[in-house]
mmCIF file of C-alpha atoms and ligand atoms in Angstrom:
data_model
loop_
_atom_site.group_PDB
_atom_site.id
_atom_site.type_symbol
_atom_site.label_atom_id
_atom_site.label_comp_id
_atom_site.label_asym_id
_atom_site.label_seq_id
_atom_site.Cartn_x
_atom_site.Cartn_y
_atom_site.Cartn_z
ATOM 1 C CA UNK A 16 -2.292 -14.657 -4.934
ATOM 2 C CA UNK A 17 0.397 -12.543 -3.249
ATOM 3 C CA UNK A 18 0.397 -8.311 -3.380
ATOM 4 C CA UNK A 19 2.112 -5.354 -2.149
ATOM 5 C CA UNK A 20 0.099 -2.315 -1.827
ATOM 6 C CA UNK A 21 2.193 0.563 -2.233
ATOM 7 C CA UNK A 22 1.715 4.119 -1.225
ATOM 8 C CA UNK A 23 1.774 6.645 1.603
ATOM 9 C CA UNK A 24 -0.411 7.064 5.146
ATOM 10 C CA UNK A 25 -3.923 7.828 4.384
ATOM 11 C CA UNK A 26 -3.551 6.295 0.571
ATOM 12 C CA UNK A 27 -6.292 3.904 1.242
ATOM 13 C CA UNK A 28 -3.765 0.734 1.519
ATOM 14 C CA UNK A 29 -5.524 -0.672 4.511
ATOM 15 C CA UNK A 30 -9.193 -0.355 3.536
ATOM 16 C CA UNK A 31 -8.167 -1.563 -0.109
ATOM 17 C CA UNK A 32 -6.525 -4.797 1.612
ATOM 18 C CA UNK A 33 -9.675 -5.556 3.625
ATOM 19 C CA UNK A 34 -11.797 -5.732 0.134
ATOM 20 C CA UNK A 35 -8.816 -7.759 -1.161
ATOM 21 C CA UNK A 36 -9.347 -10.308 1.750
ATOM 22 C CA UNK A 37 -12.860 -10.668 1.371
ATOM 23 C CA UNK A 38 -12.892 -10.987 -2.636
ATOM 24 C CA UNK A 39 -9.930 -13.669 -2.920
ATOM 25 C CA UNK A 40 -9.603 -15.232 0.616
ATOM 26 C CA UNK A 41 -6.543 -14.020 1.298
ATOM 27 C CA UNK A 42 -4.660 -12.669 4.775
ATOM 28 C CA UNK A 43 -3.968 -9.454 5.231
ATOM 29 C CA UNK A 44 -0.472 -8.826 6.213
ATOM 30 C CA UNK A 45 -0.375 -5.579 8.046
ATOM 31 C CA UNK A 46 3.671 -4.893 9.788
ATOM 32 C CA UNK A 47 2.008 -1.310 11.188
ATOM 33 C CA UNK A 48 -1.061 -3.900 13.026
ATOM 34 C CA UNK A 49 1.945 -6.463 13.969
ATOM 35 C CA UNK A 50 3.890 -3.455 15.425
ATOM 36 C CA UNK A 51 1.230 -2.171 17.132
ATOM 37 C CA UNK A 52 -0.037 -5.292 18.424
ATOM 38 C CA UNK A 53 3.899 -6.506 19.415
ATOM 39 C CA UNK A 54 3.855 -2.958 21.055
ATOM 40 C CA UNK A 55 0.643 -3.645 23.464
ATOM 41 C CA UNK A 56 1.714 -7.421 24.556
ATOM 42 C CA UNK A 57 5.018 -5.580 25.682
ATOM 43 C CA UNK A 58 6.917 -8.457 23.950
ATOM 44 C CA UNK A 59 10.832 -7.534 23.266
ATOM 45 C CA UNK A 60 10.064 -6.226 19.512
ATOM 46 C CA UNK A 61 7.477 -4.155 20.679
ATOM 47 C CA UNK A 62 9.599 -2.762 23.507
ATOM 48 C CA UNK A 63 12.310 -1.796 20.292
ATOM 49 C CA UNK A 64 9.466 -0.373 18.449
ATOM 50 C CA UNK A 65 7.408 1.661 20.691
ATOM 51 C CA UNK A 66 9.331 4.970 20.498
ATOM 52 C CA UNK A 67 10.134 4.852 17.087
ATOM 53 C CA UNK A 68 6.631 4.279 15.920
ATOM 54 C CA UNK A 69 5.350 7.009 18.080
ATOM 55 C CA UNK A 70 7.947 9.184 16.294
ATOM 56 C CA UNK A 71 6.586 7.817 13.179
ATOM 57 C CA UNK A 72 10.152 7.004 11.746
ATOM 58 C CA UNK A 73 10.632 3.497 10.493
ATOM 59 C CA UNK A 74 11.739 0.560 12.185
ATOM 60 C CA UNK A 75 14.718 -1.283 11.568
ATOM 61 C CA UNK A 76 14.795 -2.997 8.282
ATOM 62 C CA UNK A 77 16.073 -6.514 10.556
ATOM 63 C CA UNK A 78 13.147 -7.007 13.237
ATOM 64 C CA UNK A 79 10.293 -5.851 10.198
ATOM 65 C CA UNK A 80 11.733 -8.675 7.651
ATOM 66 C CA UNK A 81 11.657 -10.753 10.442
ATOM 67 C CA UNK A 82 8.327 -10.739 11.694
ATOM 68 C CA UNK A 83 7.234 -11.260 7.757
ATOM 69 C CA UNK A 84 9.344 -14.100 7.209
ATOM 70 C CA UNK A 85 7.442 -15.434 10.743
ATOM 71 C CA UNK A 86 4.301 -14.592 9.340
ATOM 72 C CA UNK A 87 4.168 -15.332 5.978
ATOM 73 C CA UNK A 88 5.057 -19.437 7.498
ATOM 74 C CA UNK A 89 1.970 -19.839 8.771
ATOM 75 C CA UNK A 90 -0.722 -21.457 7.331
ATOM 76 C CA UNK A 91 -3.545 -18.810 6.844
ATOM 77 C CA UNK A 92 -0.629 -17.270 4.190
ATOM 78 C CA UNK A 93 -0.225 -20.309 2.368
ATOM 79 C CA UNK A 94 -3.227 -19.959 -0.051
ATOM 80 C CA UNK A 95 -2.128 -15.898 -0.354
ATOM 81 C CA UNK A 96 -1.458 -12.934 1.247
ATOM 82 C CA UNK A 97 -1.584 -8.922 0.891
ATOM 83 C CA UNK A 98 1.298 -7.410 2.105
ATOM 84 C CA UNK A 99 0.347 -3.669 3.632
ATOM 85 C CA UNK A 100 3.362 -1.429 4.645
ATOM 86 C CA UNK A 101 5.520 -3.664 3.927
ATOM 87 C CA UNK A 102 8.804 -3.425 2.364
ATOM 88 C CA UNK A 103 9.204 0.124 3.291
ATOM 89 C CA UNK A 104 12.916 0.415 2.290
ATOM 90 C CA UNK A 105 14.736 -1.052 -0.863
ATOM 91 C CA UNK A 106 16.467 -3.347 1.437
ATOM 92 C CA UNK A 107 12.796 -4.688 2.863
ATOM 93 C CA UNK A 108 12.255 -5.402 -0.546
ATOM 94 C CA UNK A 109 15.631 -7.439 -1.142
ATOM 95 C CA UNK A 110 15.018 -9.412 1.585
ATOM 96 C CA UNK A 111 11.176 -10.084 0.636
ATOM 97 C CA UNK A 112 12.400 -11.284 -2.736
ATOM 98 C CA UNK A 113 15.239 -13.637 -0.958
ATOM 99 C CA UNK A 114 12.778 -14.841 0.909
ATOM 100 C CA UNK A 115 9.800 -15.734 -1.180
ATOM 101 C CA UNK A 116 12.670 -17.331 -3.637
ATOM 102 C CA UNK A 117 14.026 -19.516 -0.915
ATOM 103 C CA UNK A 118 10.410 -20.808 -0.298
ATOM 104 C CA UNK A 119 9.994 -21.508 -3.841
ATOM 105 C CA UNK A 120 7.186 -18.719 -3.810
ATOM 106 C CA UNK A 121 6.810 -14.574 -6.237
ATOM 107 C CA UNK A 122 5.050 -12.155 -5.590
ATOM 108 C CA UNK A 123 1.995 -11.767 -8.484
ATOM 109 C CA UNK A 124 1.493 -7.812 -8.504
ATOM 110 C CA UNK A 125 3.259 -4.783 -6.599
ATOM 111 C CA UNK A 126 -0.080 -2.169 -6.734
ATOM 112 C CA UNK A 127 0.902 1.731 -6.101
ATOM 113 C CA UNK A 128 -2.168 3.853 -4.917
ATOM 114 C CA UNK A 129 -1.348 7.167 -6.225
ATOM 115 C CA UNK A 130 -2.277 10.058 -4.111
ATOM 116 C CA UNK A 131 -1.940 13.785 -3.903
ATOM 117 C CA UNK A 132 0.745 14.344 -1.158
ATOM 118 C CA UNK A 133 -1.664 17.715 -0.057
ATOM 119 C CA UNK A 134 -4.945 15.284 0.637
ATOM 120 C CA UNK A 135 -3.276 13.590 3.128
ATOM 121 C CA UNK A 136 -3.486 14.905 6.196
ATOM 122 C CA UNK A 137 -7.219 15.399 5.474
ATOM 123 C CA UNK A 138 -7.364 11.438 4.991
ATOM 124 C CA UNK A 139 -6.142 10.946 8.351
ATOM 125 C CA UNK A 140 -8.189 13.729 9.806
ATOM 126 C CA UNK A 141 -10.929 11.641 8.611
ATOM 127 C CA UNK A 142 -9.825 8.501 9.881
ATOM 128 C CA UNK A 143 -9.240 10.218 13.533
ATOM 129 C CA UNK A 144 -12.725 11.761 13.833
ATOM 130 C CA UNK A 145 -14.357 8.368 12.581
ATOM 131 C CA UNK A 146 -12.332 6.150 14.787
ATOM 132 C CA UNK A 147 -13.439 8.970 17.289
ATOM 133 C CA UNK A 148 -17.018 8.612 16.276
ATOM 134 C CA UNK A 149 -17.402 4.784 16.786
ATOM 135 C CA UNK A 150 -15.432 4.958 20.082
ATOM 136 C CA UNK A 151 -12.707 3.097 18.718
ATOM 137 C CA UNK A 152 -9.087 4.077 20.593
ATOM 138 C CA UNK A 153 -6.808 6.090 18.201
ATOM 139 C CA UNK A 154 -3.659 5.623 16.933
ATOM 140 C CA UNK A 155 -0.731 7.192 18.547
ATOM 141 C CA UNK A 156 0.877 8.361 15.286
ATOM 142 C CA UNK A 157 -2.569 9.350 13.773
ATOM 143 C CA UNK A 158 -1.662 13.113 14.420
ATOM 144 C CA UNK A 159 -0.313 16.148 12.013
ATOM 145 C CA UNK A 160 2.795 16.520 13.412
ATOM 146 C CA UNK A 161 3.978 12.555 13.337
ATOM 147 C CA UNK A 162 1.857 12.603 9.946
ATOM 148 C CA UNK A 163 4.299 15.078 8.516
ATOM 149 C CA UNK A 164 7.218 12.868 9.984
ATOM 150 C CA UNK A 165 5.280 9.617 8.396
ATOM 151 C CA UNK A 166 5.269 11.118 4.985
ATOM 152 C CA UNK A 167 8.642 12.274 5.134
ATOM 153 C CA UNK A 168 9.770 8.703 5.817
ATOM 154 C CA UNK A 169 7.349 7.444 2.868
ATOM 155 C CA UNK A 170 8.967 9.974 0.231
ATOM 156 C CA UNK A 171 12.938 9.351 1.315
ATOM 157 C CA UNK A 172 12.830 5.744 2.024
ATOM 158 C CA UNK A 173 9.403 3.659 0.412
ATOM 159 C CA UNK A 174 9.002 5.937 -2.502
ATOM 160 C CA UNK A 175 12.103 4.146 -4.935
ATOM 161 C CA UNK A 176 10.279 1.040 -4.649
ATOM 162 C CA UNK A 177 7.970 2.559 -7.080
ATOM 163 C CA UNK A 178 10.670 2.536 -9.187
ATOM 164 C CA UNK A 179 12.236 -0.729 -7.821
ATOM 165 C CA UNK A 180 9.137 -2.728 -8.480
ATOM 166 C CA UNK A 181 8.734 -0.897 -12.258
ATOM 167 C CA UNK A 182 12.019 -2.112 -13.119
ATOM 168 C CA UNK A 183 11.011 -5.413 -12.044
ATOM 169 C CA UNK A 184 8.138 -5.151 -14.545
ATOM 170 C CA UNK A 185 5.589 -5.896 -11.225
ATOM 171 C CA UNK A 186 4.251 -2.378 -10.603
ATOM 172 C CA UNK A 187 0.621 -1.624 -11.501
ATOM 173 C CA UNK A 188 -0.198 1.743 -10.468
ATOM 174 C CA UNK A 189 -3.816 3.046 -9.335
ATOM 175 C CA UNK A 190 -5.329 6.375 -9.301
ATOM 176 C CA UNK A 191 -5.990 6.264 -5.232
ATOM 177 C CA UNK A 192 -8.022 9.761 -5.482
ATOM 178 C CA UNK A 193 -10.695 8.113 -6.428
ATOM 179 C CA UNK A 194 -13.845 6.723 -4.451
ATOM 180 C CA UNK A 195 -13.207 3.856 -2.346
ATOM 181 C CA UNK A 196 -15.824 1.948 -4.931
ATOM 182 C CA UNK A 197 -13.390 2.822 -8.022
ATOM 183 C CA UNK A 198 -10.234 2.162 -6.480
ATOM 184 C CA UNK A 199 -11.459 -1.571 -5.761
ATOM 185 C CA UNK A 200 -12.408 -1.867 -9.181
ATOM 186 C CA UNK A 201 -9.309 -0.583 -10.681
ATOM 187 C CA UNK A 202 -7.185 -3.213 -8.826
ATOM 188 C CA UNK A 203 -9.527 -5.962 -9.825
ATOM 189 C CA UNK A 204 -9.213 -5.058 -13.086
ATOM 190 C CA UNK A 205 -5.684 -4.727 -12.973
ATOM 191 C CA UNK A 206 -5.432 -8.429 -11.536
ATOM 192 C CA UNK A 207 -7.902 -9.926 -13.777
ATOM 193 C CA UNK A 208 -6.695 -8.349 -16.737
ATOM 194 C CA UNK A 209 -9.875 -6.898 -17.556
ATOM 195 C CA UNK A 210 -10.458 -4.455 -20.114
ATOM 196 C CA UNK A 211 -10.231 -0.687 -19.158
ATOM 197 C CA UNK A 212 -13.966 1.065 -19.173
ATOM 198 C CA UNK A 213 -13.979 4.218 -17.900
ATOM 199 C CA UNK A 214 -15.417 4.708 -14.150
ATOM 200 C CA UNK A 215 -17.979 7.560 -13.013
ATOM 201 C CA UNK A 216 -20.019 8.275 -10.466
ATOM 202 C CA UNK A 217 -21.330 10.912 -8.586
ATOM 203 C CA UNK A 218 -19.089 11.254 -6.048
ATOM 204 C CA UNK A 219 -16.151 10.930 -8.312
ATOM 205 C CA UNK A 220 -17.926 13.741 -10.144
ATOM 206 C CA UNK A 221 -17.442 15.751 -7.497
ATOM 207 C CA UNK A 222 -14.629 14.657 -6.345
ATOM 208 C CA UNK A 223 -10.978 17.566 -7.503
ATOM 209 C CA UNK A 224 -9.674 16.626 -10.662
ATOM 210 C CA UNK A 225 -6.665 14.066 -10.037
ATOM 211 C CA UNK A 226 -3.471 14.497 -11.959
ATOM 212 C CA UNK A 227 -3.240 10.802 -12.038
ATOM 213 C CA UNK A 228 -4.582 8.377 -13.901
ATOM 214 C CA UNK A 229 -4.653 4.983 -13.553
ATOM 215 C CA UNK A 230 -2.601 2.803 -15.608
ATOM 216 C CA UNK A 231 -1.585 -0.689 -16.000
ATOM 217 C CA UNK A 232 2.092 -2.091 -16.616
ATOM 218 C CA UNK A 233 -0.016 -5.256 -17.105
ATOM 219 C CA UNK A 234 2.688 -8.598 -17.793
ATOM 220 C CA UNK A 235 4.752 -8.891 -14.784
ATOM 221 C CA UNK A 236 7.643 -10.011 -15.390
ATOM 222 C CA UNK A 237 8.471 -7.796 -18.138
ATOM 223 C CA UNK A 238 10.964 -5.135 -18.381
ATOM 224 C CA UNK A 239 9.056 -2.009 -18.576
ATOM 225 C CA UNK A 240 11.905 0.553 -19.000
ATOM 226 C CA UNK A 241 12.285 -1.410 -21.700
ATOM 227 C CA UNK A 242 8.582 -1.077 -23.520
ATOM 228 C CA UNK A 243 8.147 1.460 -25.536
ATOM 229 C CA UNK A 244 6.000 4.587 -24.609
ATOM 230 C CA UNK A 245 2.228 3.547 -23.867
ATOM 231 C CA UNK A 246 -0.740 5.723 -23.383
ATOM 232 C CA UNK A 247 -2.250 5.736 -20.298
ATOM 233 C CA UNK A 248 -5.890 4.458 -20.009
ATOM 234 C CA UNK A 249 -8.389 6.498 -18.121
ATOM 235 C CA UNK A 250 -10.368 4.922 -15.391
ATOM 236 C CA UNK A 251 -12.792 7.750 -14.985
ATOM 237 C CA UNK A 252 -13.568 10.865 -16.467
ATOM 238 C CA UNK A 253 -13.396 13.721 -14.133
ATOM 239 C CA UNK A 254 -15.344 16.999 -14.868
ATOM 240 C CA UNK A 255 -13.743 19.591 -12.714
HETATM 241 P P1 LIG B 25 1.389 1.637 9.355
HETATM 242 O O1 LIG B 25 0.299 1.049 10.203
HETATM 243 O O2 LIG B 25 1.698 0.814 8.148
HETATM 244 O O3 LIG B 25 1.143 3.097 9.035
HETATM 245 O O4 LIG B 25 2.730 1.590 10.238
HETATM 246 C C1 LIG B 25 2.807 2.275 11.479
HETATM 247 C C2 LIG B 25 4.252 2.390 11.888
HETATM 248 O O5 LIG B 25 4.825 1.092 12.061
HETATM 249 C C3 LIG B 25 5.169 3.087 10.894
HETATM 250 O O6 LIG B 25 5.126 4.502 10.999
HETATM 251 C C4 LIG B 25 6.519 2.523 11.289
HETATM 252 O O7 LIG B 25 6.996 3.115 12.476
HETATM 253 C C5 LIG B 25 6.174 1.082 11.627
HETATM 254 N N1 LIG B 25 6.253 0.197 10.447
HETATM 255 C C6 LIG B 25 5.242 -0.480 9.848
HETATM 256 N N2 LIG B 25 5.674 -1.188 8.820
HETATM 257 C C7 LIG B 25 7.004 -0.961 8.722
HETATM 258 C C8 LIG B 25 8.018 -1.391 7.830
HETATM 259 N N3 LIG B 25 7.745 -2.211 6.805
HETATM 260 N N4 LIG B 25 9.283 -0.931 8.047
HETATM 261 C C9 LIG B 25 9.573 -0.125 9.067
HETATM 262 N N5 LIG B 25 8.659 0.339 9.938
HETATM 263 C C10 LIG B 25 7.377 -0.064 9.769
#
């Protein structure tokens, strides 16, 4: 199986992908931990990187497709891979789709997690004082003012893949308000083709009404702009 998880900083993309790993035996395939980990050997990518990543813009389209392409050769990838933060730009995404064709290989789902811009920063706030917590170091670019930088970057230059991937009929979209529990569900529903049911729990009862809800393109492959209108399903019911 190969995926894309879509969606901004603090969506949930990384912590959906581990679940992903466990459930199918996949590899996570993580550009932001390749960055970072290019970044603390010192090795001539990293050295390109560095500053741009603490700036929290993106990093040429060239040296990211190229540590993929590296990446997706070796043979922990071959049985399937989850592709997290990566393609970031429409070009990223070109040169995915070039590449997978060339190695006879397509991509089985493109998954958005949908998330309130405004929740956010509290995500990563989170994610700081936990890291902090368990004494595990911090990210660099894991602060508000880089965050706002980070988003910025997501809306102007990832965001049109949602749009890219919907023409391509690949895009399944997930409500990523939702608890951690729910979101996993979703996306296994989503790739098993399971039947919609709606989701609740407790914390999801409590949890602020999303404006999203999940919904399925379901049937890659297909042109969606061309489908006519469908209704979206609920995954949960939300009681504000
Ligand atoms: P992430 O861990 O996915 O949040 O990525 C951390 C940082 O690595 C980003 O803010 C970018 O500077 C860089 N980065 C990761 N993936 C990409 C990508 N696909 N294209 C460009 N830059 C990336």
């Amino acid at each position: 199986m190969r995926l894309i998880l879509l969606g901004p900083p603090g969506a949930g993309k990384g912590t959906q992908a581990q679940r992903l790993v466990k459930k199918y035996g996949i590899v996570q395939l993580s550009t932001g931990d390749m960055l970072r980990a290019a970044v603390a050997a010192g090795t001539p990518i990293g050295q390109r990187a560095k500053d741009i990543m603490a700036r929290g813009e993106l990093v040429p389209d060239d040296v990211v497709v190229a540590i993929v392409a590296d990446r997706v050769d070796q043979s922990d990838a071959k049985k399937g891979f989850i592709l997290d933060g990566f393609p970031r730009t429409v070009p990223q995404a070109v040169a995915l789709e070039r590449m997978l064709s060339a190695k006879g290989l397509k991509l089985d789902a493109v998954i958005e997690l949908k998330v309130d811009a405004d929740i956010l920063h509290q995500r990563i706030a989170n994610r700081v004082a936990e890291a902090t917590a368990n004494g595990r170091p911090l990210r660099p670019d894991d602060n508000p003012d880089i965050l706002r930088t980070r988003i910025e970057a997501y809306r102007e230059q990832t965001a049109p893949l949602v749009d890219y991937y919907r023409l391509e009929g690949a895009l399944k979209s997930v409500d990523g308000m939702a608890s951690i529990e729910e979101v996993a569900a979703a996306i296994g529903d989503l790739l098993e083709g399971a039947p919609k049911k709606p989701q609740r729990n407790k914390a999801a009862a409590k949890a602020p009404a999303s404006k999203h809800k999940a919904v399925s393109s379901r049937g890659a492959g297909r042109q969606e702009a061309a489908a006519p209108p469908r209704r979206p399903r609920r995954h949960r019911q939300v009681t504000p």
